[in-house]
PDB file of C-alpha atoms and ligand atoms in Angstrom:
ATOM      1  CA  MET A1379       6.157  -0.753  19.444  1.00 48.00           C
ATOM      2  CA  PRO A1380       2.349  -0.861  18.814  1.00 54.00           C
ATOM      3  CA  ASP A1381       0.683  -4.123  17.982  1.00 54.00           C
ATOM      4  CA  SER A1382      -1.480  -2.532  15.221  1.00 67.00           C
ATOM      5  CA  ILE A1383      -0.457   0.076  12.931  1.00 92.00           C
ATOM      6  CA  ALA A1384      -2.756   2.530  10.962  1.00 97.00           C
ATOM      7  CA  GLY A1385      -2.328   4.579   7.865  1.00 98.00           C
ATOM      8  CA  GLY A1386      -4.436   6.043   4.757  1.00 98.00           C
ATOM      9  CA  CYS A1387      -4.274   7.783   1.739  1.00 98.00           C
ATOM     10  CA  LEU A1388      -3.830  11.755   1.211  1.00 98.00           C
ATOM     11  CA  CYS A1389      -7.577  12.416   1.233  1.00 98.00           C
ATOM     12  CA  GLY A1390      -8.615  10.269   3.937  1.00 98.00           C
ATOM     13  CA  LYS A1391     -11.008   8.251   1.944  1.00 98.00           C
ATOM     14  CA  ILE A1392      -9.100   5.030   2.502  1.00 98.00           C
ATOM     15  CA  ARG A1393      -7.889   3.900   5.954  1.00 98.00           C
ATOM     16  CA  TYR A1394      -6.305   0.620   6.762  1.00 98.00           C
ATOM     17  CA  THR A1395      -4.824  -1.031   9.696  1.00 97.00           C
ATOM     18  CA  VAL A1396      -2.037  -3.698   9.969  1.00 97.00           C
ATOM     19  CA  SER A1397      -2.267  -6.184  12.709  1.00 95.00           C
ATOM     20  CA  GLN A1398       1.565  -6.786  13.254  1.00 92.00           C
ATOM     21  CA  ALA A1399       4.472  -4.725  13.928  1.00 92.00           C
ATOM     22  CA  LEU A1400       6.385  -3.508  10.695  1.00 95.00           C
ATOM     23  CA  GLN A1401      10.215  -2.858  10.847  1.00 95.00           C
ATOM     24  CA  ASN A1402      11.800  -3.331   7.496  1.00 97.00           C
ATOM     25  CA  ILE A1403      11.569  -0.967   4.414  1.00 98.00           C
ATOM     26  CA  VAL A1404      12.710  -2.093   0.784  1.00 97.00           C
ATOM     27  CA  ALA A1405      13.328   0.859  -1.622  1.00 98.00           C
ATOM     28  CA  CYS A1406      12.522  -0.174  -5.106  1.00 97.00           C
ATOM     29  CA  HIS A1407      13.955   1.897  -7.765  1.00 97.00           C
ATOM     30  CA  CYS A1408      12.431   0.185 -10.941  1.00 95.00           C
ATOM     31  CA  THR A1409      11.141   2.558 -13.599  1.00 96.00           C
ATOM     32  CA  HIS A1410       7.754   1.404 -12.947  1.00 96.00           C
ATOM     33  CA  CYS A1411       7.800   2.305  -9.124  1.00 97.00           C
ATOM     34  CA  GLN A1412       9.385   5.729 -10.142  1.00 97.00           C
ATOM     35  CA  LYS A1413       6.263   6.386 -12.434  1.00 97.00           C
ATOM     36  CA  ALA A1414       3.693   5.002  -9.995  1.00 97.00           C
ATOM     37  CA  SER A1415       5.096   7.119  -7.004  1.00 97.00           C
ATOM     38  CA  GLY A1416       6.239  10.239  -8.818  1.00 97.00           C
ATOM     39  CA  ALA A1417       9.447  10.035  -7.016  1.00 97.00           C
ATOM     40  CA  GLY A1418      12.797   8.517  -7.126  1.00 97.00           C
ATOM     41  CA  ALA A1419      12.050   5.183  -5.537  1.00 98.00           C
ATOM     42  CA  SER A1420       8.891   3.530  -3.715  1.00 97.00           C
ATOM     43  CA  HIS A1421       9.292   2.675  -0.227  1.00 98.00           C
ATOM     44  CA  ASN A1422       7.794  -0.757   0.706  1.00 98.00           C
ATOM     45  CA  ALA A1423       7.288  -2.987   3.762  1.00 98.00           C
ATOM     46  CA  PRO A1424       6.528  -6.524   3.217  1.00 96.00           C
ATOM     47  CA  VAL A1425       3.339  -7.390   4.799  1.00 97.00           C
ATOM     48  CA  PRO A1426       1.231 -10.645   4.793  1.00 97.00           C
ATOM     49  CA  PHE A1427      -2.065  -9.791   2.983  1.00 97.00           C
ATOM     50  CA  ASP A1428      -4.014 -11.320   5.873  1.00 97.00           C
ATOM     51  CA  ALA A1429      -2.469  -8.704   8.325  1.00 96.00           C
ATOM     52  CA  LEU A1430      -3.832  -5.788   6.149  1.00 97.00           C
ATOM     53  CA  SER A1431      -7.538  -4.836   6.589  1.00 97.00           C
ATOM     54  CA  PHE A1432      -9.177  -1.850   5.369  1.00 98.00           C
ATOM     55  CA  THR A1433     -11.312   0.387   7.810  1.00 97.00           C
ATOM     56  CA  SER A1434     -12.592   2.796   5.207  1.00 98.00           C
ATOM     57  CA  GLY A1435     -12.782   2.810   1.434  1.00 98.00           C
ATOM     58  CA  GLN A1436     -11.266   0.331  -0.968  1.00 97.00           C
ATOM     59  CA  PRO A1437      -8.434   1.032  -3.413  1.00 98.00           C
ATOM     60  CA  LYS A1438      -8.601   0.929  -7.148  1.00 98.00           C
ATOM     61  CA  LEU A1439      -6.544  -1.571  -9.010  1.00 98.00           C
ATOM     62  CA  TYR A1440      -4.133  -0.972 -11.804  1.00 98.00           C
ATOM     63  CA  GLU A1441      -2.555  -4.310 -13.199  1.00 98.00           C
ATOM     64  CA  ASP A1442       0.765  -3.662 -14.133  1.00 97.00           C
ATOM     65  CA  THR A1443       3.242  -5.957 -16.144  1.00 95.00           C
ATOM     66  CA  ALA A1444       6.542  -5.808 -14.458  1.00 87.00           C
ATOM     67  CA  GLN A1445       9.924  -5.966 -16.367  1.00 78.00           C
ATOM     68  CA  SER A1446      10.027  -9.748 -15.066  1.00 78.00           C
ATOM     69  CA  GLY A1447       6.934 -10.143 -17.213  1.00 87.00           C
ATOM     70  CA  ASN A1448       5.012 -10.984 -14.025  1.00 91.00           C
ATOM     71  CA  ILE A1449       1.649  -9.299 -13.237  1.00 96.00           C
ATOM     72  CA  LEU A1450       1.692  -6.756 -10.519  1.00 96.00           C
ATOM     73  CA  LYS A1451      -1.505  -5.505  -9.047  1.00 98.00           C
ATOM     74  CA  ARG A1452      -0.869  -1.873  -7.953  1.00 98.00           C
ATOM     75  CA  PHE A1453      -3.532  -0.679  -5.515  1.00 98.00           C
ATOM     76  CA  PHE A1454      -4.174   3.047  -4.990  1.00 98.00           C
ATOM     77  CA  CYS A1455      -6.741   5.560  -3.912  1.00 98.00           C
ATOM     78  CA  GLY A1456      -9.107   6.587  -6.925  1.00 98.00           C
ATOM     79  CA  ASP A1457      -9.565   9.854  -5.449  1.00 98.00           C
ATOM     80  CA  CYS A1458      -6.414  11.294  -4.488  1.00 98.00           C
ATOM     81  CA  GLY A1459      -4.045   8.767  -6.273  1.00 98.00           C
ATOM     82  CA  SER A1460      -1.741   7.721  -3.266  1.00 98.00           C
ATOM     83  CA  PRO A1461      -0.508   4.354  -3.882  1.00 98.00           C
ATOM     84  CA  ILE A1462      -1.188   2.121  -1.030  1.00 98.00           C
ATOM     85  CA  TYR A1463       0.113  -1.453  -1.540  1.00 98.00           C
ATOM     86  CA  SER A1464       1.197  -3.882  -4.533  1.00 98.00           C
ATOM     87  CA  GLN A1465       0.514  -7.506  -4.660  1.00 97.00           C
ATOM     88  CA  ARG A1466       1.992  -9.964  -7.022  1.00 96.00           C
ATOM     89  CA  GLU A1467      -0.244 -12.156  -9.138  1.00 95.00           C
ATOM     90  CA  LYS A1468       1.840 -15.228  -8.294  1.00 94.00           C
ATOM     91  CA  THR A1469       2.356 -14.756  -4.569  1.00 95.00           C
ATOM     92  CA  PRO A1470      -0.796 -12.783  -3.371  1.00 97.00           C
ATOM     93  CA  GLU A1471      -0.244 -13.984   0.281  1.00 97.00           C
ATOM     94  CA  MET A1472       2.657 -11.328   0.663  1.00 96.00           C
ATOM     95  CA  VAL A1473       1.750  -7.790  -0.303  1.00 97.00           C
ATOM     96  CA  VAL A1474       4.186  -4.552  -0.037  1.00 97.00           C
ATOM     97  CA  LEU A1475       2.720  -1.670   1.805  1.00 98.00           C
ATOM     98  CA  LYS A1476       3.841   1.689   0.549  1.00 98.00           C
ATOM     99  CA  VAL A1477       5.270   2.903   3.864  1.00 98.00           C
ATOM    100  CA  GLY A1478       4.625   6.675   3.096  1.00 97.00           C
ATOM    101  CA  THR A1479       1.030   6.041   3.688  1.00 98.00           C
ATOM    102  CA  LEU A1480       1.454   5.046   7.256  1.00 98.00           C
ATOM    103  CA  ASP A1481       0.643   7.441  10.250  1.00 97.00           C
ATOM    104  CA  ASN A1482       3.707   6.685  11.842  1.00 95.00           C
ATOM    105  CA  SER A1483       7.007   4.909  10.491  1.00 95.00           C
ATOM    106  CA  ASP A1484       9.406   6.014  13.196  1.00 95.00           C
ATOM    107  CA  ASP A1485      10.624   2.748  14.408  1.00 94.00           C
ATOM    108  CA  MET A1486      11.246   1.334  10.877  1.00 97.00           C
ATOM    109  CA  LYS A1487      14.561   1.025   8.969  1.00 97.00           C
ATOM    110  CA  LEU A1488      15.489   1.107   5.336  1.00 97.00           C
ATOM    111  CA  ILE A1489      17.438  -2.321   4.978  1.00 97.00           C
ATOM    112  CA  MET A1490      17.348  -2.780   1.101  1.00 97.00           C
ATOM    113  CA  ASN A1491      17.613  -1.456  -2.187  1.00 98.00           C
ATOM    114  CA  ILE A1492      16.348  -3.142  -5.292  1.00 96.00           C
ATOM    115  CA  TRP A1493      16.621  -2.448  -9.044  1.00 96.00           C
ATOM    116  CA  THR A1494      19.396  -0.030  -8.227  1.00 97.00           C
ATOM    117  CA  ASN A1495      20.430  -0.599 -12.065  1.00 96.00           C
ATOM    118  CA  SER A1496      17.665   1.874 -12.961  1.00 97.00           C
ATOM    119  CA  ALA A1497      18.151   4.207  -9.857  1.00 97.00           C
ATOM    120  CA  ARG A1498      18.062   7.936 -10.608  1.00 98.00           C
ATOM    121  CA  PRO A1499      21.510   9.571 -10.191  1.00 97.00           C
ATOM    122  CA  TRP A1500      20.346  11.994  -7.818  1.00 97.00           C
ATOM    123  CA  MET A1501      18.677   9.390  -5.642  1.00 97.00           C
ATOM    124  CA  PRO A1502      20.859   8.654  -2.539  1.00 94.00           C
ATOM    125  CA  ILE A1503      21.479   5.076  -1.805  1.00 96.00           C
ATOM    126  CA  ASP A1504      23.077   4.083   1.810  1.00 95.00           C
ATOM    127  CA  PRO A1505      25.740   1.677   0.876  1.00 93.00           C
ATOM    128  CA  ALA A1506      25.325   0.101   4.257  1.00 95.00           C
ATOM    129  CA  THR A1507      22.226  -1.505   3.244  1.00 97.00           C
ATOM    130  CA  ALA A1508      21.765  -4.717   1.066  1.00 96.00           C
ATOM    131  CA  CYS A1509      21.762  -3.411  -2.463  1.00 97.00           C
ATOM    132  CA  HIS A1510      20.489  -5.673  -5.707  1.00 97.00           C
ATOM    133  CA  PRO A1511      20.935  -4.404  -9.244  1.00 95.00           C
ATOM    134  CA  GLU A1512      17.542  -6.037 -10.124  1.00 93.00           C
ATOM    135  CA  ASN A1513      14.938  -7.985  -8.068  1.00 90.00           C
ATOM    136  CA  ARG A1514      15.909  -9.342  -4.661  1.00 84.00           C
ATOM    137  CA  PRO A1515      17.429 -12.841  -4.939  1.00 79.00           C
ATOM    138  CA  VAL A1516      14.831 -15.647  -4.470  1.00 72.00           C
ATOM    139  CA  LYS A1517      15.957 -17.727  -1.115  1.00 59.00           C
TER     140      LYS A1517
HETATM  141 ZN1   ZN B2944      -7.490   9.230  -1.124  1.00 51.66          ZN
HETATM  142 ZN1   ZN B2945       9.589  -1.331  -8.099  1.00 51.66          ZN
END
């Protein structure tokens, strides 16, 4: 597994690197992620904010109010619209990276599904993964 991973948006104006290996993917089926991604779910990798650096361009911000009432900052490319990462106002030190923007994610595994209560009926969910009807439980 490589030490650093690169990715970017569809048009290529935004490029980033992650300074650590990524393994786990969490699929979020909340209605906001469905709208923001235009898909059945968004596929996220938790990453320390410190590990993410932009080598080209800066994403735009959409400040979303999540179902919980918490502010969720959604960062995306202002030119092509690709979602790049999301950051909770309350816990800015950890962000979730949109794994569809990685150049290569072949070694990663989907381990968890959250907000399955609002999952689209046609969206397949692997029952072998951890599934939570709402947000992941706080440990
Ligand atoms: Zn772009
Ligand atoms: Zn979501």
